[in-house]
Coordinates of C-alpha atoms and ligand atoms in Angstrom, one line a residue:
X1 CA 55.5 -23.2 -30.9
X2 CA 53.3 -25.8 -29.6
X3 CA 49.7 -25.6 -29.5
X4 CA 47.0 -26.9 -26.8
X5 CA 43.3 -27.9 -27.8
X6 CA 41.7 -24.4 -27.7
X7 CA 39.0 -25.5 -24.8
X8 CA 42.4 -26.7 -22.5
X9 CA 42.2 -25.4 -19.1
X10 CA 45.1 -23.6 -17.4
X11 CA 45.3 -22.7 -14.0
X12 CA 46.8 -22.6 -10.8
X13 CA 46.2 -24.8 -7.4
X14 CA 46.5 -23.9 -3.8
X15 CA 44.9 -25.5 -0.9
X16 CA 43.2 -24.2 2.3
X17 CA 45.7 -25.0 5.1
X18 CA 48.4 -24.2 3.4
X19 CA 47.6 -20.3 2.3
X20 CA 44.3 -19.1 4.7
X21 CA 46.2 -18.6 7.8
X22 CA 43.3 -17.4 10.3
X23 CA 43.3 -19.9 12.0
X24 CA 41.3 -20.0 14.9
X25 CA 38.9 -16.6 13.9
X26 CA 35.2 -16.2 12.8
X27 CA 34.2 -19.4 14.6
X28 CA 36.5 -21.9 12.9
X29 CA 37.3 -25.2 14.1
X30 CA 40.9 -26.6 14.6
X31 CA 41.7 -29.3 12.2
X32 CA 44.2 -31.9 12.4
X33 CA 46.9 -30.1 11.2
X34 CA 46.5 -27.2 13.7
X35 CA 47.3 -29.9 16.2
X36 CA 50.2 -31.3 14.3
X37 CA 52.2 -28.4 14.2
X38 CA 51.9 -27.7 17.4
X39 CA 53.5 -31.2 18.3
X40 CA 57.0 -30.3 18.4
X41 CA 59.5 -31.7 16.1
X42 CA 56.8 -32.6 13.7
X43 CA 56.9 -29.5 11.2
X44 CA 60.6 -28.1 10.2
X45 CA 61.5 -24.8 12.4
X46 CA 58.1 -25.3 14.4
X47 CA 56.3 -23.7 11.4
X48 CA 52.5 -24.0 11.2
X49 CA 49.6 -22.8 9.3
X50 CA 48.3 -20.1 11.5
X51 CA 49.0 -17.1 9.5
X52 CA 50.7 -19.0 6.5
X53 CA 49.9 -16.3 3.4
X54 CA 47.0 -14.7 5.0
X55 CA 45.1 -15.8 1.8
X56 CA 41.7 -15.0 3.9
X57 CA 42.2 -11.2 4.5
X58 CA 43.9 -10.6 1.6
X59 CA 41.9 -12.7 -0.6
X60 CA 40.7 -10.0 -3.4
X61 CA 44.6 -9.0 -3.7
X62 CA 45.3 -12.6 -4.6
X63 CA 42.6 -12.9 -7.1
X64 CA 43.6 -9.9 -8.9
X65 CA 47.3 -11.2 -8.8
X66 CA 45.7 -14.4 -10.5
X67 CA 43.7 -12.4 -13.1
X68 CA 46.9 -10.4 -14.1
X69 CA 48.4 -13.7 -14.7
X70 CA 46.0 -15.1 -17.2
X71 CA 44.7 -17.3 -15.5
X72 CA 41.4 -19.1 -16.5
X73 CA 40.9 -21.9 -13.8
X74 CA 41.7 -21.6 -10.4
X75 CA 41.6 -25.1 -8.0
X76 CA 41.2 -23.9 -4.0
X77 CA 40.3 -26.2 -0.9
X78 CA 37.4 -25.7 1.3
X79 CA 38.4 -25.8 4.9
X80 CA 36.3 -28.6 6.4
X81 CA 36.1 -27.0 9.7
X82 CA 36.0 -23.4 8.6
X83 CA 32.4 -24.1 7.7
X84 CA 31.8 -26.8 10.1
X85 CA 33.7 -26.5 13.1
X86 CA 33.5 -30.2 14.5
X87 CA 32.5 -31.7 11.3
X88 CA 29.2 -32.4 11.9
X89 CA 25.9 -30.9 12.4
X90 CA 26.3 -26.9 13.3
X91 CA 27.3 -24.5 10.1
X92 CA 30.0 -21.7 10.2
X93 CA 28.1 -19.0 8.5
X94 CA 30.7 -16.7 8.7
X95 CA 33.3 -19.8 6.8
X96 CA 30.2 -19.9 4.4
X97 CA 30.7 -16.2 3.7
X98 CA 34.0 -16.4 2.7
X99 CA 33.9 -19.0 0.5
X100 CA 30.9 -17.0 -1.1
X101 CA 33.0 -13.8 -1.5
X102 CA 36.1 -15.6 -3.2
X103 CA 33.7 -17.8 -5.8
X104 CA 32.2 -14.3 -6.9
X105 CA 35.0 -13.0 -6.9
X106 CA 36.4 -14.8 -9.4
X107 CA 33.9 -15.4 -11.5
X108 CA 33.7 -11.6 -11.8
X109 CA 37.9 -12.0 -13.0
X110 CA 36.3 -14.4 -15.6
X111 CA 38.3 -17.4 -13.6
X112 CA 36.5 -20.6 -13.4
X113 CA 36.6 -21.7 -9.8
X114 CA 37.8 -25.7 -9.3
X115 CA 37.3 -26.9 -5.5
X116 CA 38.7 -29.6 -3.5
X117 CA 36.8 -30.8 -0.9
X118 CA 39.4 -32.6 1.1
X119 CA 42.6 -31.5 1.1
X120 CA 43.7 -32.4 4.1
X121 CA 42.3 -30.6 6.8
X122 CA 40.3 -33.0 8.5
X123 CA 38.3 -31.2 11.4
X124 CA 39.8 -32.2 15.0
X125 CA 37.3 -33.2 16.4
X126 CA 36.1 -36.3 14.0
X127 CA 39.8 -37.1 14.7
X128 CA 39.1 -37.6 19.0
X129 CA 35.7 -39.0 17.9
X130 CA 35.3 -40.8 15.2
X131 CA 39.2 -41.6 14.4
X132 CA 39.3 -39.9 11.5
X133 CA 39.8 -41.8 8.7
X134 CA 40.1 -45.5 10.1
X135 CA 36.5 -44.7 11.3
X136 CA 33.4 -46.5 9.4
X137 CA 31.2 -43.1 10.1
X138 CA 33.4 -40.8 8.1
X139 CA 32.4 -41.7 4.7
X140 CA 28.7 -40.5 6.2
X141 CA 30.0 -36.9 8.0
X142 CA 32.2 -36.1 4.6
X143 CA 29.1 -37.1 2.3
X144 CA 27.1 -34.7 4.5
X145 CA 29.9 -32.0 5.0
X146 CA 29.9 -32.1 0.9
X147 CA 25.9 -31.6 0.7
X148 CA 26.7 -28.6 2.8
X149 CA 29.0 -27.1 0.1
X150 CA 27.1 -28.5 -3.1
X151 CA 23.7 -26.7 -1.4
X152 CA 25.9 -23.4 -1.0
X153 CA 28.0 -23.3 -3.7
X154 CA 27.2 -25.6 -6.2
X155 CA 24.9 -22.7 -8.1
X156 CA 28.2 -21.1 -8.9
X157 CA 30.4 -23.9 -9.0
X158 CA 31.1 -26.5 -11.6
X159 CA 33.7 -28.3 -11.1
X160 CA 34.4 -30.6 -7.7
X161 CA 37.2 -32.7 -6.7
X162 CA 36.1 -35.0 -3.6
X163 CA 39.7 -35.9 -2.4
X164 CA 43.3 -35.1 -3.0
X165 CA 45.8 -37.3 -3.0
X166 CA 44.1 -39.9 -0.7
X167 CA 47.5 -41.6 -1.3
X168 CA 49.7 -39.1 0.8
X169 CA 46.8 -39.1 3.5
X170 CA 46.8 -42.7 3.8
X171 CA 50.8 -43.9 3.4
X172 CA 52.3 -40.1 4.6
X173 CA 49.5 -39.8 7.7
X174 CA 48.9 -43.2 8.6
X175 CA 52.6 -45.3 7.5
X176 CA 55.0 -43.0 7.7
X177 CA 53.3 -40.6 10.6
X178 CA 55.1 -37.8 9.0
X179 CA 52.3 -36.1 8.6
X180 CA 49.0 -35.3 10.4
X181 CA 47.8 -37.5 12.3
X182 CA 50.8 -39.1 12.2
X183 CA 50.3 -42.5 13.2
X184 CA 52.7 -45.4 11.5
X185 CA 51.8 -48.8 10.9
X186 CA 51.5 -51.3 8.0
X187 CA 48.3 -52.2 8.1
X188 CA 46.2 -48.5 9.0
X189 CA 47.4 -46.9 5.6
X190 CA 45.0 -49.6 4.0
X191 CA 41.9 -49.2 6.0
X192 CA 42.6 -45.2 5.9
X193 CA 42.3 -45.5 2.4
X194 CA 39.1 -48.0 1.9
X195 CA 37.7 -45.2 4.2
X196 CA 38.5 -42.6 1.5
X197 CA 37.7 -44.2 -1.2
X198 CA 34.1 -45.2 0.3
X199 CA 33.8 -40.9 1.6
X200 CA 34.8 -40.0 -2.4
X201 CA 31.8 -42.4 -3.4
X202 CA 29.5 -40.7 -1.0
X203 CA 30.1 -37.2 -1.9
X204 CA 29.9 -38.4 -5.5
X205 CA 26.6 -40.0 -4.9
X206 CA 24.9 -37.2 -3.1
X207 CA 26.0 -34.7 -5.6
X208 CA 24.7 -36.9 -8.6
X209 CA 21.5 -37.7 -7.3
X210 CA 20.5 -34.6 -5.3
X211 CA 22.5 -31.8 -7.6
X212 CA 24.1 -32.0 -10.7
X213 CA 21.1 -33.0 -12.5
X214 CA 20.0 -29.4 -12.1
X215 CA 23.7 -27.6 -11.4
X216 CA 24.8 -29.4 -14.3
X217 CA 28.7 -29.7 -13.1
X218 CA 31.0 -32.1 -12.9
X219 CA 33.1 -34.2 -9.7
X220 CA 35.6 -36.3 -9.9
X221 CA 39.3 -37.6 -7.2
X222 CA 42.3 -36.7 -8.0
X223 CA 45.3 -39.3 -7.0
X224 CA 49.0 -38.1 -7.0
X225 CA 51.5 -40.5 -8.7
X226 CA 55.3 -40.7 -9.9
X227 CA 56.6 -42.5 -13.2
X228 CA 58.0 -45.8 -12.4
X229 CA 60.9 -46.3 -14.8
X230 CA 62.2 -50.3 -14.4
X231 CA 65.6 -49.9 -13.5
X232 CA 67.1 -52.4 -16.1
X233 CA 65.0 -54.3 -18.9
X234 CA 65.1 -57.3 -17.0
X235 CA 61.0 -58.9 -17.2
X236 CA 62.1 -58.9 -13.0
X237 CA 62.3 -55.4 -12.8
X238 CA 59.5 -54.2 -15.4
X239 CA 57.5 -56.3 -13.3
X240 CA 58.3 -54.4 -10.6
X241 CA 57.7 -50.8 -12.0
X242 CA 54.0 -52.2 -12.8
X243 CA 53.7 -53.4 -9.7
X244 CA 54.6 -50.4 -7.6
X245 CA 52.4 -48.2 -10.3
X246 CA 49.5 -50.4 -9.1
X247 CA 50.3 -50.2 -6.1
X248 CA 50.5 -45.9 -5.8
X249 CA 47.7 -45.3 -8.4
X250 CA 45.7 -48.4 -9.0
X251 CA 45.5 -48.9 -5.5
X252 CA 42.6 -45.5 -5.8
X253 CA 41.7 -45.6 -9.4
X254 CA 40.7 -49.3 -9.8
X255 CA 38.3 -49.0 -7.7
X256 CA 36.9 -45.5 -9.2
X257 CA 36.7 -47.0 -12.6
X258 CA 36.3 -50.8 -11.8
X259 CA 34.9 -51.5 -8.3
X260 CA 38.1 -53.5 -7.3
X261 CA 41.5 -53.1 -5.8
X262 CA 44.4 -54.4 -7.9
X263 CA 45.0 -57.7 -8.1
X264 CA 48.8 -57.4 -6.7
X265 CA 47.2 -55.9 -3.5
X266 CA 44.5 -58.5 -2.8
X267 CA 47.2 -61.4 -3.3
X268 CA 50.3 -59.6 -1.4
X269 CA 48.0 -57.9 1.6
X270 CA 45.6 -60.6 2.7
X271 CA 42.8 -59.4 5.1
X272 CA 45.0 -56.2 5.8
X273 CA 43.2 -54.9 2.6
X274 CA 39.3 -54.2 3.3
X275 CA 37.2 -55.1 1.4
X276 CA 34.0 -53.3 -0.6
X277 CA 30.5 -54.5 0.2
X278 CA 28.7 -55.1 -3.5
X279 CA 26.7 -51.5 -2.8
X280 CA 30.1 -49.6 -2.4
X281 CA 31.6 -51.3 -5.5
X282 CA 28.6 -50.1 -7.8
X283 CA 28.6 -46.8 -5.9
X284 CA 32.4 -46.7 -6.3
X285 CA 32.8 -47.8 -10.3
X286 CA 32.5 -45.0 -12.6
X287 CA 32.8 -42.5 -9.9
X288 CA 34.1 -40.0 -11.4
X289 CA 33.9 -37.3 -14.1
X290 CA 37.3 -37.2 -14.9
X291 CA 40.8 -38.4 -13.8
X292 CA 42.3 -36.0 -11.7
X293 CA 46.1 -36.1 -11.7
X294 CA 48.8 -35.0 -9.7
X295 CA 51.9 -35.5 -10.6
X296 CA 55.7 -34.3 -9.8
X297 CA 58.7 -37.1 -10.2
X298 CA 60.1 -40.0 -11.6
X299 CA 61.8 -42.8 -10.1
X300 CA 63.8 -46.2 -10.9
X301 CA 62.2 -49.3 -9.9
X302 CA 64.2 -52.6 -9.3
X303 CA 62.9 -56.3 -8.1
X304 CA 63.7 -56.4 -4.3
X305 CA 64.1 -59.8 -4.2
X306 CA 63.5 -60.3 -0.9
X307 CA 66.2 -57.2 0.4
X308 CA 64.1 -53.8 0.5
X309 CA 66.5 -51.1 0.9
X310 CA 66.0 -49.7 4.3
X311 CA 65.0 -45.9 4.3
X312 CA 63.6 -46.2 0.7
X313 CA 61.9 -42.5 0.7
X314 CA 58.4 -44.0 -0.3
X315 CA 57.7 -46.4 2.6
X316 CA 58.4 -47.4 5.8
X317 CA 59.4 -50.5 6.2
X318 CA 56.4 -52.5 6.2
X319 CA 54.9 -51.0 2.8
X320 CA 57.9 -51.4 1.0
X321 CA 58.0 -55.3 1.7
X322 CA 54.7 -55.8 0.2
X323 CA 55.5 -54.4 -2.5
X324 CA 58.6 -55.4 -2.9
X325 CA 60.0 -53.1 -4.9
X326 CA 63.6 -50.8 -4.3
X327 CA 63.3 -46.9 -6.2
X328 CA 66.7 -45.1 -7.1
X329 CA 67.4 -42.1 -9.0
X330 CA 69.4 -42.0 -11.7
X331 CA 72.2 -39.8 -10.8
X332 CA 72.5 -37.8 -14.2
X333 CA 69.2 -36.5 -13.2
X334 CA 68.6 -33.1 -11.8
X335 CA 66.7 -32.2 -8.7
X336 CA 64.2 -29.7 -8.0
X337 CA 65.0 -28.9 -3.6
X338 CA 62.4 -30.9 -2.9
X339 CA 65.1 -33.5 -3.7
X340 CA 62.6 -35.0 -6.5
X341 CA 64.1 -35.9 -10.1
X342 CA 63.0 -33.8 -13.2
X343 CA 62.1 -36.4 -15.7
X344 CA 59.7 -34.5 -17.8
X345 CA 59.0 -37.9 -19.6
X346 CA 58.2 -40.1 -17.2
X347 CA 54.7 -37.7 -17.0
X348 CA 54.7 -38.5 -21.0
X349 CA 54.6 -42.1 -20.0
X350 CA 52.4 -42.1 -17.1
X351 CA 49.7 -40.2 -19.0
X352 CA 50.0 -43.0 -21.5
X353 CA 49.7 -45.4 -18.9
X354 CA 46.4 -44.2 -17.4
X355 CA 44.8 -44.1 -20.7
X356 CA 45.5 -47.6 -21.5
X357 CA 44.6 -48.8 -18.0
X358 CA 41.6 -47.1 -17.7
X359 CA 40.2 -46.4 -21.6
X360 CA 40.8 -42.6 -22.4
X361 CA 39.4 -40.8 -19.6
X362 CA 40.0 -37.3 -19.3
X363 CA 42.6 -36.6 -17.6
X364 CA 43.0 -33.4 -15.6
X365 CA 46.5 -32.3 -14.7
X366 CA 45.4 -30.9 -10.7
X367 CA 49.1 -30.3 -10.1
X368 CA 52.5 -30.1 -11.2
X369 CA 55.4 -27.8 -10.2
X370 CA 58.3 -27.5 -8.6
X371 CA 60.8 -25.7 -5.7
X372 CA 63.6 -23.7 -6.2
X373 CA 65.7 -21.6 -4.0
X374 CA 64.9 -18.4 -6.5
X375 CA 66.6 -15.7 -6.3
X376 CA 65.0 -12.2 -6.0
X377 CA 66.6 -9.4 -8.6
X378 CA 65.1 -6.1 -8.0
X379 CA 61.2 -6.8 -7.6
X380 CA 61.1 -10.0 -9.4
X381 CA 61.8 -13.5 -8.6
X382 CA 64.0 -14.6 -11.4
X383 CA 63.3 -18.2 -11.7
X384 CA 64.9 -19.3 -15.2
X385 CA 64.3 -23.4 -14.0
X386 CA 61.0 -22.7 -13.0
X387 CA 60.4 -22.0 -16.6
X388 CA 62.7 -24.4 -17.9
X389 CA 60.8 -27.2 -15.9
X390 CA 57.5 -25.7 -17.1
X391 CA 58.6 -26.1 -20.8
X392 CA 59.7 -29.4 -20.8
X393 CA 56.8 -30.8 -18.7
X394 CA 54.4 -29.1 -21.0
X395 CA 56.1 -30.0 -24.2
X396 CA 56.4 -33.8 -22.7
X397 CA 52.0 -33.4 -21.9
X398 CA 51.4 -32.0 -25.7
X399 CA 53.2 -35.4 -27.1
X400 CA 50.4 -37.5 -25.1
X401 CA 47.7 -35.4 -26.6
X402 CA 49.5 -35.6 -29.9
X403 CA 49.7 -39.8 -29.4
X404 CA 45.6 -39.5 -28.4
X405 CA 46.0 -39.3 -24.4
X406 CA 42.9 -37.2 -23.6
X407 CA 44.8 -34.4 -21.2
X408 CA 41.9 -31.6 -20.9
X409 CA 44.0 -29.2 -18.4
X410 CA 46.8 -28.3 -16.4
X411 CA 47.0 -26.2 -12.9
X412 CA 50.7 -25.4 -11.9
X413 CA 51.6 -25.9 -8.1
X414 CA 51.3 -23.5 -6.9
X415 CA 49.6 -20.1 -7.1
X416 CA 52.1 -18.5 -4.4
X417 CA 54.8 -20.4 -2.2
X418 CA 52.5 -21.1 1.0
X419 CA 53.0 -23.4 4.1
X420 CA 54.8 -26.9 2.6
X421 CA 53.1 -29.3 5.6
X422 CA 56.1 -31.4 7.5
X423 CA 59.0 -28.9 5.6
X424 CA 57.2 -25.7 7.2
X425 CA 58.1 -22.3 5.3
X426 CA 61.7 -24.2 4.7
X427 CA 63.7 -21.3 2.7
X428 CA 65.6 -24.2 1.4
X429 CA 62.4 -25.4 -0.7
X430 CA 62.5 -21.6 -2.6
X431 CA 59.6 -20.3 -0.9
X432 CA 60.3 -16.3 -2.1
X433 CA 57.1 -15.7 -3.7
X434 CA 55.0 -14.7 -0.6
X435 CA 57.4 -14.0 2.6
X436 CA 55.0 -14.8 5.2
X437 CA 56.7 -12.5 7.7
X438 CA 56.1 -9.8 5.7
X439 CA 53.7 -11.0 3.4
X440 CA 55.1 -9.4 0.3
X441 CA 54.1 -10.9 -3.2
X442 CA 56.8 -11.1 -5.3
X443 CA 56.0 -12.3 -9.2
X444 CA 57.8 -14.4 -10.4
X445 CA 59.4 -14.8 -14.3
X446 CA 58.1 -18.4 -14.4
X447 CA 54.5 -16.5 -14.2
X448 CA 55.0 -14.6 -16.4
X449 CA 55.7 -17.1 -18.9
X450 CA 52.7 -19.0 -18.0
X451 CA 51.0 -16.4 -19.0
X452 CA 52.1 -16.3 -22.0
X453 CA 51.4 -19.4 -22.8
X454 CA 48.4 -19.2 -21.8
X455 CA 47.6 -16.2 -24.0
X456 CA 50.0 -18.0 -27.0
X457 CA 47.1 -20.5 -26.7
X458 CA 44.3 -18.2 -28.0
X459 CA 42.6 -16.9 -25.0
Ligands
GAL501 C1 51.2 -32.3 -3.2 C2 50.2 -31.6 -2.3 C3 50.3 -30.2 -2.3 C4 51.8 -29.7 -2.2 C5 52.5 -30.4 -3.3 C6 54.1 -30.2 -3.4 O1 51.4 -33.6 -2.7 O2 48.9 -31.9 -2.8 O3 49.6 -29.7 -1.2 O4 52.3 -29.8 -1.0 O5 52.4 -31.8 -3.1 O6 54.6 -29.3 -2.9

């Protein structure tokens, strides 16, 4: 049996769009991805969010369900315009209130509550009027939108994540348009994500000069990347697995823990890359607590030589040229329904790889999973490669610790199958565990393994 550092912190991630449901009651806002899903043709089966697990009228059920599962960390979103319906200015009280109840609430089940503040949701309205994120003013509304939630929760909470995976907002929202508020072009992913990164450095600053030196907690991103494996061991093709790494990763950690973008970007993207006044460099380096990691596949990287593969899943057209690069699978590789590779050491080697690049930091694991099409025997979900993927993930993260990569926790995606953005409730992506029709929770075997482990681990 393996063993974890005793303070490791397991737990399970969800995020607010994706499990509330109540969409449009106790005076919230509609967000961006209300509006999405109501576009038709945008979300598989004309899906949305409005009822998705009903997460907030049933939220004490859920919490219990997380307590019988071991848990001891639990990572939630805040809806932005659940407390403040336009973004700005007025508060929700009532959005306030249940973000109160579900903090105590699991503090009373002993689990430690981890929120994102962005996880997608952007209020509608700063959408129409401000442009979301390719306006200048959003850094400004988010860093106040986070005071709000430091002042009302930040007694009780320790642990903040400003943004997830700006990455997938700026290239999956702003390239490819397939998801909210789906606009494509080469050049808006860019300024979509200067715009993120200068909001993460604003919520960071007012938290660390107006709260945590008395609420003591910590903040911190998290950015989603893959493994890039080079496809042969030609110096062309390693070349080009760094160079797509920097260009998924890099492009949002440099300029967290050095002030710059990557040096690959600057050179290949001219002025379509912003750049950071000297005050939102010093604000941005060393802005956060830890490195916040989400991680779920591996791919091949190849040298493109001037012939990028059209349809290559990770860009549209545009992006891929400046990078590029071509990703493959390999074929002996087996595939989770979400059609990504399991490659439990390619998160071996890009845990290695963010220690080297940016000097040990502590690296929190803010999700990795997998989909399945499980099948339900009797009143379980029996989900043998759930678990399967689980072990060989987990044993790939203890070899990192064991080589000195500082890995201080791991939340599995996700605490219950919930709303899975552009792919809707897709039964095809194994979503058993809550059926959202009926909204029966079904646990699942991979659970309770988890929570074995968890206990296995001394807690
Ligand atoms: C991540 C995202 C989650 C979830 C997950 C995979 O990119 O943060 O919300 O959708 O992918 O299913």
């Amino acid at each position: 049996m393996i063993e974890f550092p005793k303070e490791f912190i397991w737990g399970t991630a969800t995020s607010s769009y994706q499990i509330e449901g109540a969409h449009d009651i106790d005076g919230k806002g509609p967000s961006i991805w209300d509006a999405f899903c109501s576009i038709p043709g945008k979300v598989f089966n004309g899906d949305d969010g409005n009822i998705a697990c009903d997460h907030y009228h049933r939220m004490e059920e859920d919490v219990a369900l997380m307590r019988q599962m071991g848990l001891k960390a639990y990572r939630f979103s805040i809806s932005w315009p659940r407390i403040m319906p336009t973004g700005r200015n007025q508060i929700n009280q009532k959005g306030i209130h249940f973000y109160n109840r579900l903090i105590d609430e699991l503090l009373k089940n002993n689990i430690e509550p981890w929120i994102t503040l962005y996880h997608w949701d952007l209020p509608l309205a700063l959408q129409f009027e401000e442009d979301g994120w390719l306006g200048e003013s959003i850094a400004d509304a988010f860093g106040k939108y986070a005071e709000v939630c430091f002042t009302h929760f930040g007694d009780r909470v320790k642990n903040w994540i400003t943004i997830n995976e700006a990455w997938v907002v700026a290239m999956l929202g702003y390239g490819q348009g397939v998801f909210a508020p789906g606009r494509r072009s080469n050049s808006e992913p860019y300024l979509a994500g200067h715009n993120l990164l200068r909001a993460h450095a604003e919520a960071v600053h007012v938290y660390r000069e107006k709260f945590q030196p008395t609420q003591k907690g910590r903040i911190g991103i998290t950015n989603n990347c893959d493994w890039r494996e080079p496809l042969t061991e030609s110096a062309a093709d390693k070349l080009a697995a760094q160079r797509a790494l920097e260009f998924f990763l890099a492009w949002f950690a440099d300029p967290v823990y050095k002030g710059v973008y990557p040096d690959v970007m600057v050179e290949r993207l001219g002025d379509r890359l912003p750049t950071f006044t000297p005050e939102e460099a010093e604000k941005l380096k060393g802005s956060s607590d830890f490195f916040g990691l989400n991680h779920y596949t591996t791919m091949l990287a190849s040298d493109a030589q001037g012939q990028v593969m059209e349809g290559n899943v990770y860009g549209n057209g545009g992006l891929s040229e400046d990078q590029e690069v071509n990703l493959s699978v390999d074929p002996a590789w087996s595939l989770t329904e979400m059609q990504w590779a399991i490659v439990p050491w390619g998160c071996r080697k890009l845990l290695q790889w963010i220690s080297e690049r940016y000097d040990k930091p502590e690296i929190i694991i803010t999700e990795n999973g997998c989909a399945f099409d499980d099948k339900i025997v009797g009143d379980t979900v029996t989900d043998q490669p759930r678990i399967d993927f689980f072990r060989g993930y987990l044993t790939e993260i203890h070899k990192a610790i064991e080589k000195g990569v500082n890995v201080g926790g791991y939340f599995m995606w996700s605490f219950m199958d919930n709303f899975e953005w552009a792919s809707g409730y897709c039964k095809r992506f194994g979503l058993h565990y809550v059926d959202y029709r009926t909204l029966q929770r079904t646990p699942k075997d991979s659970a309770k393994w988890m929570s074995s482990v968890v206990r296995d681990n001394g807690f």
